[in-house]
Amino acid sequence: MSQTKVKKQTPEQAALIIVYREKWIAIALSTGSINCSQAAETIKSADCAIGKTAPTIIFVDRICQQLAATELDI
């Protein structure tokens, strides 16, 4: 696969950088729920595509929800 170096951005490309930056900042700071099964499948597919073994995936938010729902004896 050949790659072309970009030597100068067009004004449209420069404007899109701002749009994409804001989009990904919002995603990164999001505290909403995710589709865990879709995320796991995406990770497994990406690892397969590069010839890696899929990792064990642990979703911490589910563990936290389970702990919050359990009464702890202190």
mmCIF file of N, CA, C and O in Angstrom:
data_model
loop_
_atom_site.group_PDB
_atom_site.id
_atom_site.type_symbol
_atom_site.label_atom_id
_atom_site.label_comp_id
_atom_site.label_asym_id
_atom_site.label_seq_id
_atom_site.Cartn_x
_atom_site.Cartn_y
_atom_site.Cartn_z
ATOM 1 N N MET A 1 0.856 -1.167 0.000
ATOM 2 C CA MET A 1 0.000 0.000 0.000
ATOM 3 C C MET A 1 0.904 1.232 0.000
ATOM 4 O O MET A 1 1.726 1.419 0.879
ATOM 5 N N SER A 2 0.765 2.069 -0.989
ATOM 6 C CA SER A 2 1.585 3.282 -1.052
ATOM 7 C C SER A 2 0.905 4.406 -0.288
ATOM 8 O O SER A 2 -0.308 4.497 -0.217
ATOM 9 N N GLN A 3 1.723 5.261 0.304
ATOM 10 C CA GLN A 3 1.214 6.395 1.056
ATOM 11 C C GLN A 3 1.685 7.685 0.412
ATOM 12 O O GLN A 3 2.805 7.765 -0.080
ATOM 13 N N THR A 4 0.807 8.672 0.401
ATOM 14 C CA THR A 4 1.142 9.971 -0.149
ATOM 15 C C THR A 4 1.340 10.946 1.002
ATOM 16 O O THR A 4 0.492 11.039 1.884
ATOM 17 N N LYS A 5 2.461 11.639 1.009
ATOM 18 C CA LYS A 5 2.699 12.639 2.038
ATOM 19 C C LYS A 5 1.917 13.900 1.718
ATOM 20 O O LYS A 5 1.923 14.373 0.591
ATOM 21 N N VAL A 6 1.279 14.416 2.734
ATOM 22 C CA VAL A 6 0.567 15.677 2.595
ATOM 23 C C VAL A 6 1.541 16.781 2.993
ATOM 24 O O VAL A 6 2.052 16.801 4.109
ATOM 25 N N LYS A 7 1.829 17.672 2.067
ATOM 26 C CA LYS A 7 2.781 18.754 2.347
ATOM 27 C C LYS A 7 2.093 20.009 2.852
ATOM 28 O O LYS A 7 2.672 20.786 3.588
ATOM 29 N N LYS A 8 0.845 20.198 2.456
ATOM 30 C CA LYS A 8 0.109 21.374 2.901
ATOM 31 C C LYS A 8 -1.375 21.027 2.943
ATOM 32 O O LYS A 8 -1.894 20.390 2.040
ATOM 33 N N GLN A 9 -2.032 21.468 3.999
ATOM 34 C CA GLN A 9 -3.467 21.237 4.129
ATOM 35 C C GLN A 9 -4.252 22.247 3.318
ATOM 36 O O GLN A 9 -3.842 23.390 3.182
ATOM 37 N N THR A 10 -5.400 21.774 2.849
ATOM 38 C CA THR A 10 -6.332 22.718 2.241
ATOM 39 C C THR A 10 -7.075 23.412 3.378
ATOM 40 O O THR A 10 -7.103 22.910 4.508
ATOM 41 N N PRO A 11 -7.690 24.551 3.129
ATOM 42 C CA PRO A 11 -8.487 25.210 4.181
ATOM 43 C C PRO A 11 -9.601 24.301 4.710
ATOM 44 O O PRO A 11 -9.904 24.314 5.897
ATOM 45 N N GLU A 12 -10.182 23.484 3.834
ATOM 46 C CA GLU A 12 -11.234 22.560 4.245
ATOM 47 C C GLU A 12 -10.688 21.513 5.212
ATOM 48 O O GLU A 12 -11.322 21.175 6.207
ATOM 49 N N GLN A 13 -9.491 20.996 4.938
ATOM 50 C CA GLN A 13 -8.876 20.014 5.825
ATOM 51 C C GLN A 13 -8.559 20.636 7.181
ATOM 52 O O GLN A 13 -8.780 20.017 8.219
ATOM 53 N N ALA A 14 -8.044 21.843 7.169
ATOM 54 C CA ALA A 14 -7.729 22.534 8.420
ATOM 55 C C ALA A 14 -8.991 22.749 9.255
ATOM 56 O O ALA A 14 -8.974 22.571 10.478
ATOM 57 N N ALA A 15 -10.090 23.103 8.611
ATOM 58 C CA ALA A 15 -11.359 23.302 9.317
ATOM 59 C C ALA A 15 -11.876 21.986 9.891
ATOM 60 O O ALA A 15 -12.433 21.960 10.993
ATOM 61 N N LEU A 16 -11.677 20.889 9.167
ATOM 62 C CA LEU A 16 -12.142 19.587 9.649
ATOM 63 C C LEU A 16 -11.361 19.092 10.858
ATOM 64 O O LEU A 16 -11.898 18.359 11.686
ATOM 65 N N ILE A 17 -10.109 19.500 10.985
ATOM 66 C CA ILE A 17 -9.329 19.102 12.158
ATOM 67 C C ILE A 17 -10.024 19.582 13.429
ATOM 68 O O ILE A 17 -10.132 18.851 14.406
ATOM 69 N N ILE A 18 -10.531 20.794 13.416
ATOM 70 C CA ILE A 18 -11.239 21.346 14.574
ATOM 71 C C ILE A 18 -12.485 20.528 14.867
ATOM 72 O O ILE A 18 -12.761 20.179 16.013
ATOM 73 N N VAL A 19 -13.234 20.188 13.830
ATOM 74 C CA VAL A 19 -14.454 19.407 13.995
ATOM 75 C C VAL A 19 -14.140 18.036 14.591
ATOM 76 O O VAL A 19 -14.774 17.601 15.559
ATOM 77 N N TYR A 20 -13.159 17.342 14.022
ATOM 78 C CA TYR A 20 -12.812 16.011 14.513
ATOM 79 C C TYR A 20 -12.216 16.056 15.911
ATOM 80 O O TYR A 20 -12.464 15.172 16.735
ATOM 81 N N ARG A 21 -11.414 17.080 16.208
ATOM 82 C CA ARG A 21 -10.855 17.217 17.550
ATOM 83 C C ARG A 21 -11.979 17.333 18.576
ATOM 84 O O ARG A 21 -11.980 16.636 19.597
ATOM 85 N N GLU A 22 -12.957 18.179 18.312
ATOM 86 C CA GLU A 22 -14.080 18.351 19.239
ATOM 87 C C GLU A 22 -14.880 17.058 19.377
ATOM 88 O O GLU A 22 -15.306 16.698 20.469
ATOM 89 N N LYS A 23 -15.078 16.354 18.257
ATOM 90 C CA LYS A 23 -15.811 15.092 18.291
ATOM 91 C C LYS A 23 -15.114 14.080 19.197
ATOM 92 O O LYS A 23 -15.741 13.470 20.066
ATOM 93 N N TRP A 24 -13.803 13.914 19.027
ATOM 94 C CA TRP A 24 -13.080 12.894 19.780
ATOM 95 C C TRP A 24 -12.855 13.306 21.225
ATOM 96 O O TRP A 24 -12.798 12.444 22.116
ATOM 97 N N ILE A 25 -12.766 14.591 21.513
ATOM 98 C CA ILE A 25 -12.703 15.034 22.902
ATOM 99 C C ILE A 25 -14.013 14.683 23.607
ATOM 100 O O ILE A 25 -14.007 14.173 24.733
ATOM 101 N N ALA A 26 -15.131 14.932 22.947
ATOM 102 C CA ALA A 26 -16.436 14.601 23.531
ATOM 103 C C ALA A 26 -16.560 13.097 23.774
ATOM 104 O O ALA A 26 -17.073 12.664 24.808
ATOM 105 N N ILE A 27 -16.087 12.289 22.840
ATOM 106 C CA ILE A 27 -16.137 10.833 23.006
ATOM 107 C C ILE A 27 -15.253 10.408 24.169
ATOM 108 O O ILE A 27 -15.657 9.597 25.018
ATOM 109 N N ALA A 28 -14.043 10.954 24.235
ATOM 110 C CA ALA A 28 -13.101 10.569 25.291
ATOM 111 C C ALA A 28 -13.612 10.937 26.679
ATOM 112 O O ALA A 28 -13.379 10.209 27.643
ATOM 113 N N LEU A 29 -14.314 12.055 26.792
ATOM 114 C CA LEU A 29 -14.795 12.515 28.089
ATOM 115 C C LEU A 29 -16.197 12.013 28.420
ATOM 116 O O LEU A 29 -16.720 12.301 29.497
ATOM 117 N N SER A 30 -16.793 11.257 27.517
ATOM 118 C CA SER A 30 -18.146 10.752 27.722
ATOM 119 C C SER A 30 -18.203 9.796 28.904
ATOM 120 O O SER A 30 -17.320 8.967 29.100
ATOM 121 N N THR A 31 -19.241 9.917 29.691
ATOM 122 C CA THR A 31 -19.442 8.999 30.807
ATOM 123 C C THR A 31 -20.636 8.085 30.560
ATOM 124 O O THR A 31 -21.088 7.395 31.460
ATOM 125 N N GLY A 32 -21.130 8.087 29.331
ATOM 126 C CA GLY A 32 -22.266 7.246 28.994
ATOM 127 C C GLY A 32 -21.874 5.787 28.866
ATOM 128 O O GLY A 32 -20.693 5.427 28.832
ATOM 129 N N SER A 33 -22.861 4.936 28.829
ATOM 130 C CA SER A 33 -22.632 3.502 28.690
ATOM 131 C C SER A 33 -22.147 3.170 27.294
ATOM 132 O O SER A 33 -22.411 3.901 26.338
ATOM 133 N N ILE A 34 -21.428 2.060 27.195
ATOM 134 C CA ILE A 34 -20.995 1.575 25.896
ATOM 135 C C ILE A 34 -21.657 0.231 25.628
ATOM 136 O O ILE A 34 -22.153 -0.416 26.549
ATOM 137 N N ASN A 35 -21.655 -0.166 24.394
ATOM 138 C CA ASN A 35 -22.135 -1.491 24.024
ATOM 139 C C ASN A 35 -20.950 -2.440 24.197
ATOM 140 O O ASN A 35 -20.065 -2.514 23.338
ATOM 141 N N CYS A 36 -20.898 -3.132 25.324
ATOM 142 C CA CYS A 36 -19.737 -3.960 25.669
ATOM 143 C C CYS A 36 -19.493 -5.072 24.659
ATOM 144 O O CYS A 36 -18.345 -5.329 24.287
ATOM 145 N N SER A 37 -20.542 -5.730 24.190
ATOM 146 C CA SER A 37 -20.339 -6.829 23.238
ATOM 147 C C SER A 37 -19.818 -6.299 21.902
ATOM 148 O O SER A 37 -18.944 -6.910 21.286
ATOM 149 N N GLN A 38 -20.304 -5.142 21.469
ATOM 150 C CA GLN A 38 -19.803 -4.547 20.228
ATOM 151 C C GLN A 38 -18.344 -4.123 20.388
ATOM 152 O O GLN A 38 -17.525 -4.335 19.494
ATOM 153 N N ALA A 39 -18.003 -3.535 21.530
ATOM 154 C CA ALA A 39 -16.621 -3.120 21.782
ATOM 155 C C ALA A 39 -15.689 -4.325 21.791
ATOM 156 O O ALA A 39 -14.614 -4.304 21.187
ATOM 157 N N ALA A 40 -16.104 -5.405 22.455
ATOM 158 C CA ALA A 40 -15.281 -6.617 22.511
ATOM 159 C C ALA A 40 -15.074 -7.210 21.123
ATOM 160 O O ALA A 40 -13.963 -7.608 20.765
ATOM 161 N N GLU A 41 -16.128 -7.261 20.325
ATOM 162 C CA GLU A 41 -16.013 -7.801 18.960
ATOM 163 C C GLU A 41 -15.097 -6.933 18.105
ATOM 164 O O GLU A 41 -14.314 -7.447 17.301
ATOM 165 N N THR A 42 -15.178 -5.619 18.262
ATOM 166 C CA THR A 42 -14.324 -4.710 17.499
ATOM 167 C C THR A 42 -12.854 -4.916 17.867
ATOM 168 O O THR A 42 -11.984 -4.975 16.996
ATOM 169 N N ILE A 43 -12.580 -5.062 19.154
ATOM 170 C CA ILE A 43 -11.202 -5.301 19.605
ATOM 171 C C ILE A 43 -10.692 -6.636 19.067
ATOM 172 O O ILE A 43 -9.570 -6.734 18.563
ATOM 173 N N LYS A 44 -11.524 -7.670 19.153
ATOM 174 C CA LYS A 44 -11.125 -8.994 18.643
ATOM 175 C C LYS A 44 -10.864 -8.948 17.142
ATOM 176 O O LYS A 44 -9.892 -9.524 16.651
ATOM 177 N N SER A 45 -11.710 -8.247 16.403
ATOM 178 C CA SER A 45 -11.532 -8.132 14.947
ATOM 179 C C SER A 45 -10.250 -7.393 14.603
ATOM 180 O O SER A 45 -9.523 -7.777 13.684
ATOM 181 N N ALA A 46 -9.963 -6.316 15.340
ATOM 182 C CA ALA A 46 -8.742 -5.546 15.090
ATOM 183 C C ALA A 46 -7.503 -6.397 15.365
ATOM 184 O O ALA A 46 -6.553 -6.395 14.582
ATOM 185 N N ASP A 47 -7.519 -7.143 16.469
ATOM 186 C CA ASP A 47 -6.383 -8.015 16.788
ATOM 187 C C ASP A 47 -6.210 -9.098 15.728
ATOM 188 O O ASP A 47 -5.093 -9.392 15.318
ATOM 189 N N CYS A 48 -7.299 -9.669 15.288
ATOM 190 C CA CYS A 48 -7.246 -10.701 14.247
ATOM 191 C C CYS A 48 -6.666 -10.131 12.957
ATOM 192 O O CYS A 48 -5.857 -10.782 12.287
ATOM 193 N N ALA A 49 -7.049 -8.920 12.618
ATOM 194 C CA ALA A 49 -6.585 -8.289 11.377
ATOM 195 C C ALA A 49 -5.074 -8.081 11.361
ATOM 196 O O ALA A 49 -4.455 -8.097 10.295
ATOM 197 N N ILE A 50 -4.472 -7.917 12.552
ATOM 198 C CA ILE A 50 -3.021 -7.719 12.605
ATOM 199 C C ILE A 50 -2.289 -8.976 13.085
ATOM 200 O O ILE A 50 -1.100 -8.930 13.396
ATOM 201 N N GLY A 51 -3.022 -10.085 13.141
ATOM 202 C CA GLY A 51 -2.398 -11.359 13.474
ATOM 203 C C GLY A 51 -2.088 -11.555 14.950
ATOM 204 O O GLY A 51 -1.228 -12.349 15.297
ATOM 205 N N LYS A 52 -2.783 -10.857 15.815
ATOM 206 C CA LYS A 52 -2.563 -10.975 17.263
ATOM 207 C C LYS A 52 -3.675 -11.790 17.898
ATOM 208 O O LYS A 52 -4.791 -11.861 17.382
ATOM 209 N N THR A 53 -3.365 -12.395 19.032
ATOM 210 C CA THR A 53 -4.377 -13.098 19.812
ATOM 211 C C THR A 53 -5.196 -12.063 20.579
ATOM 212 O O THR A 53 -4.634 -11.135 21.165
ATOM 213 N N ALA A 54 -6.498 -12.247 20.572
ATOM 214 C CA ALA A 54 -7.368 -11.291 21.260
ATOM 215 C C ALA A 54 -7.105 -11.331 22.765
ATOM 216 O O ALA A 54 -6.942 -12.409 23.343
ATOM 217 N N PRO A 55 -7.064 -10.169 23.407
ATOM 218 C CA PRO A 55 -6.824 -10.128 24.848
ATOM 219 C C PRO A 55 -8.083 -10.484 25.631
ATOM 220 O O PRO A 55 -9.182 -10.508 25.086
ATOM 221 N N THR A 56 -7.900 -10.756 26.908
ATOM 222 C CA THR A 56 -9.047 -10.889 27.802
ATOM 223 C C THR A 56 -9.541 -9.477 28.063
ATOM 224 O O THR A 56 -8.762 -8.598 28.428
ATOM 225 N N ILE A 57 -10.823 -9.258 27.868
ATOM 226 C CA ILE A 57 -11.379 -7.906 27.986
ATOM 227 C C ILE A 57 -12.228 -7.826 29.245
ATOM 228 O O ILE A 57 -13.114 -8.653 29.462
ATOM 229 N N ILE A 58 -11.924 -6.854 30.076
ATOM 230 C CA ILE A 58 -12.662 -6.642 31.319
ATOM 231 C C ILE A 58 -13.280 -5.251 31.267
ATOM 232 O O ILE A 58 -12.576 -4.267 31.057
ATOM 233 N N PHE A 59 -14.568 -5.192 31.451
ATOM 234 C CA PHE A 59 -15.265 -3.906 31.465
ATOM 235 C C PHE A 59 -15.489 -3.496 32.911
ATOM 236 O O PHE A 59 -16.316 -4.055 33.612
ATOM 237 N N VAL A 60 -14.731 -2.525 33.363
ATOM 238 C CA VAL A 60 -14.723 -2.118 34.764
ATOM 239 C C VAL A 60 -16.059 -1.525 35.178
ATOM 240 O O VAL A 60 -16.496 -1.711 36.305
ATOM 241 N N ASP A 61 -16.733 -0.823 34.282
ATOM 242 C CA ASP A 61 -17.996 -0.194 34.666
ATOM 243 C C ASP A 61 -19.011 -1.217 35.149
ATOM 244 O O ASP A 61 -19.769 -0.960 36.067
ATOM 245 N N ARG A 62 -19.023 -2.406 34.560
ATOM 246 C CA ARG A 62 -19.952 -3.446 35.007
ATOM 247 C C ARG A 62 -19.603 -3.924 36.408
ATOM 248 O O ARG A 62 -20.470 -4.166 37.229
ATOM 249 N N ILE A 63 -18.320 -4.060 36.695
ATOM 250 C CA ILE A 63 -17.896 -4.489 38.016
ATOM 251 C C ILE A 63 -18.310 -3.444 39.047
ATOM 252 O O ILE A 63 -18.843 -3.776 40.105
ATOM 253 N N CYS A 64 -18.107 -2.175 38.718
ATOM 254 C CA CYS A 64 -18.494 -1.095 39.629
ATOM 255 C C CYS A 64 -19.998 -1.080 39.866
ATOM 256 O O CYS A 64 -20.450 -0.877 40.990
ATOM 257 N N GLN A 65 -20.772 -1.312 38.837
ATOM 258 C CA GLN A 65 -22.237 -1.349 38.985
ATOM 259 C C GLN A 65 -22.640 -2.506 39.867
ATOM 260 O O GLN A 65 -23.526 -2.382 40.716
ATOM 261 N N GLN A 66 -21.997 -3.662 39.698
ATOM 262 C CA GLN A 66 -22.322 -4.821 40.523
ATOM 263 C C GLN A 66 -21.968 -4.551 41.980
ATOM 264 O O GLN A 66 -22.716 -4.904 42.877
ATOM 265 N N LEU A 67 -20.812 -3.928 42.208
ATOM 266 C CA LEU A 67 -20.423 -3.605 43.578
ATOM 267 C C LEU A 67 -21.371 -2.594 44.202
ATOM 268 O O LEU A 67 -21.710 -2.692 45.372
ATOM 269 N N ALA A 68 -21.808 -1.622 43.426
ATOM 270 C CA ALA A 68 -22.720 -0.605 43.945
ATOM 271 C C ALA A 68 -24.076 -1.224 44.311
ATOM 272 O O ALA A 68 -24.732 -0.781 45.233
ATOM 273 N N ALA A 69 -24.458 -2.272 43.580
ATOM 274 C CA ALA A 69 -25.743 -2.925 43.832
ATOM 275 C C ALA A 69 -25.671 -3.905 45.001
ATOM 276 O O ALA A 69 -26.690 -4.360 45.496
ATOM 277 N N THR A 70 -24.453 -4.216 45.436
ATOM 278 C CA THR A 70 -24.259 -5.172 46.526
ATOM 279 C C THR A 70 -24.020 -4.418 47.831
ATOM 280 O O THR A 70 -23.211 -3.498 47.884
ATOM 281 N N GLU A 71 -24.734 -4.823 48.850
ATOM 282 C CA GLU A 71 -24.525 -4.190 50.152
ATOM 283 C C GLU A 71 -23.248 -4.760 50.758
ATOM 284 O O GLU A 71 -23.092 -5.980 50.860
ATOM 285 N N LEU A 72 -22.328 -3.888 51.095
ATOM 286 C CA LEU A 72 -21.058 -4.322 51.643
ATOM 287 C C LEU A 72 -21.104 -4.267 53.179
ATOM 288 O O LEU A 72 -21.559 -3.283 53.752
ATOM 289 N N ASP A 73 -20.628 -5.328 53.832
ATOM 290 C CA ASP A 73 -20.514 -5.340 55.293
ATOM 291 C C ASP A 73 -19.167 -4.753 55.675
ATOM 292 O O ASP A 73 -18.127 -5.279 55.306
ATOM 293 N N ILE A 74 -19.202 -3.641 56.379
ATOM 294 C CA ILE A 74 -17.945 -2.993 56.788
ATOM 295 C C ILE A 74 -17.812 -3.084 58.292
ATOM 296 O O ILE A 74 -18.682 -2.892 59.027
#
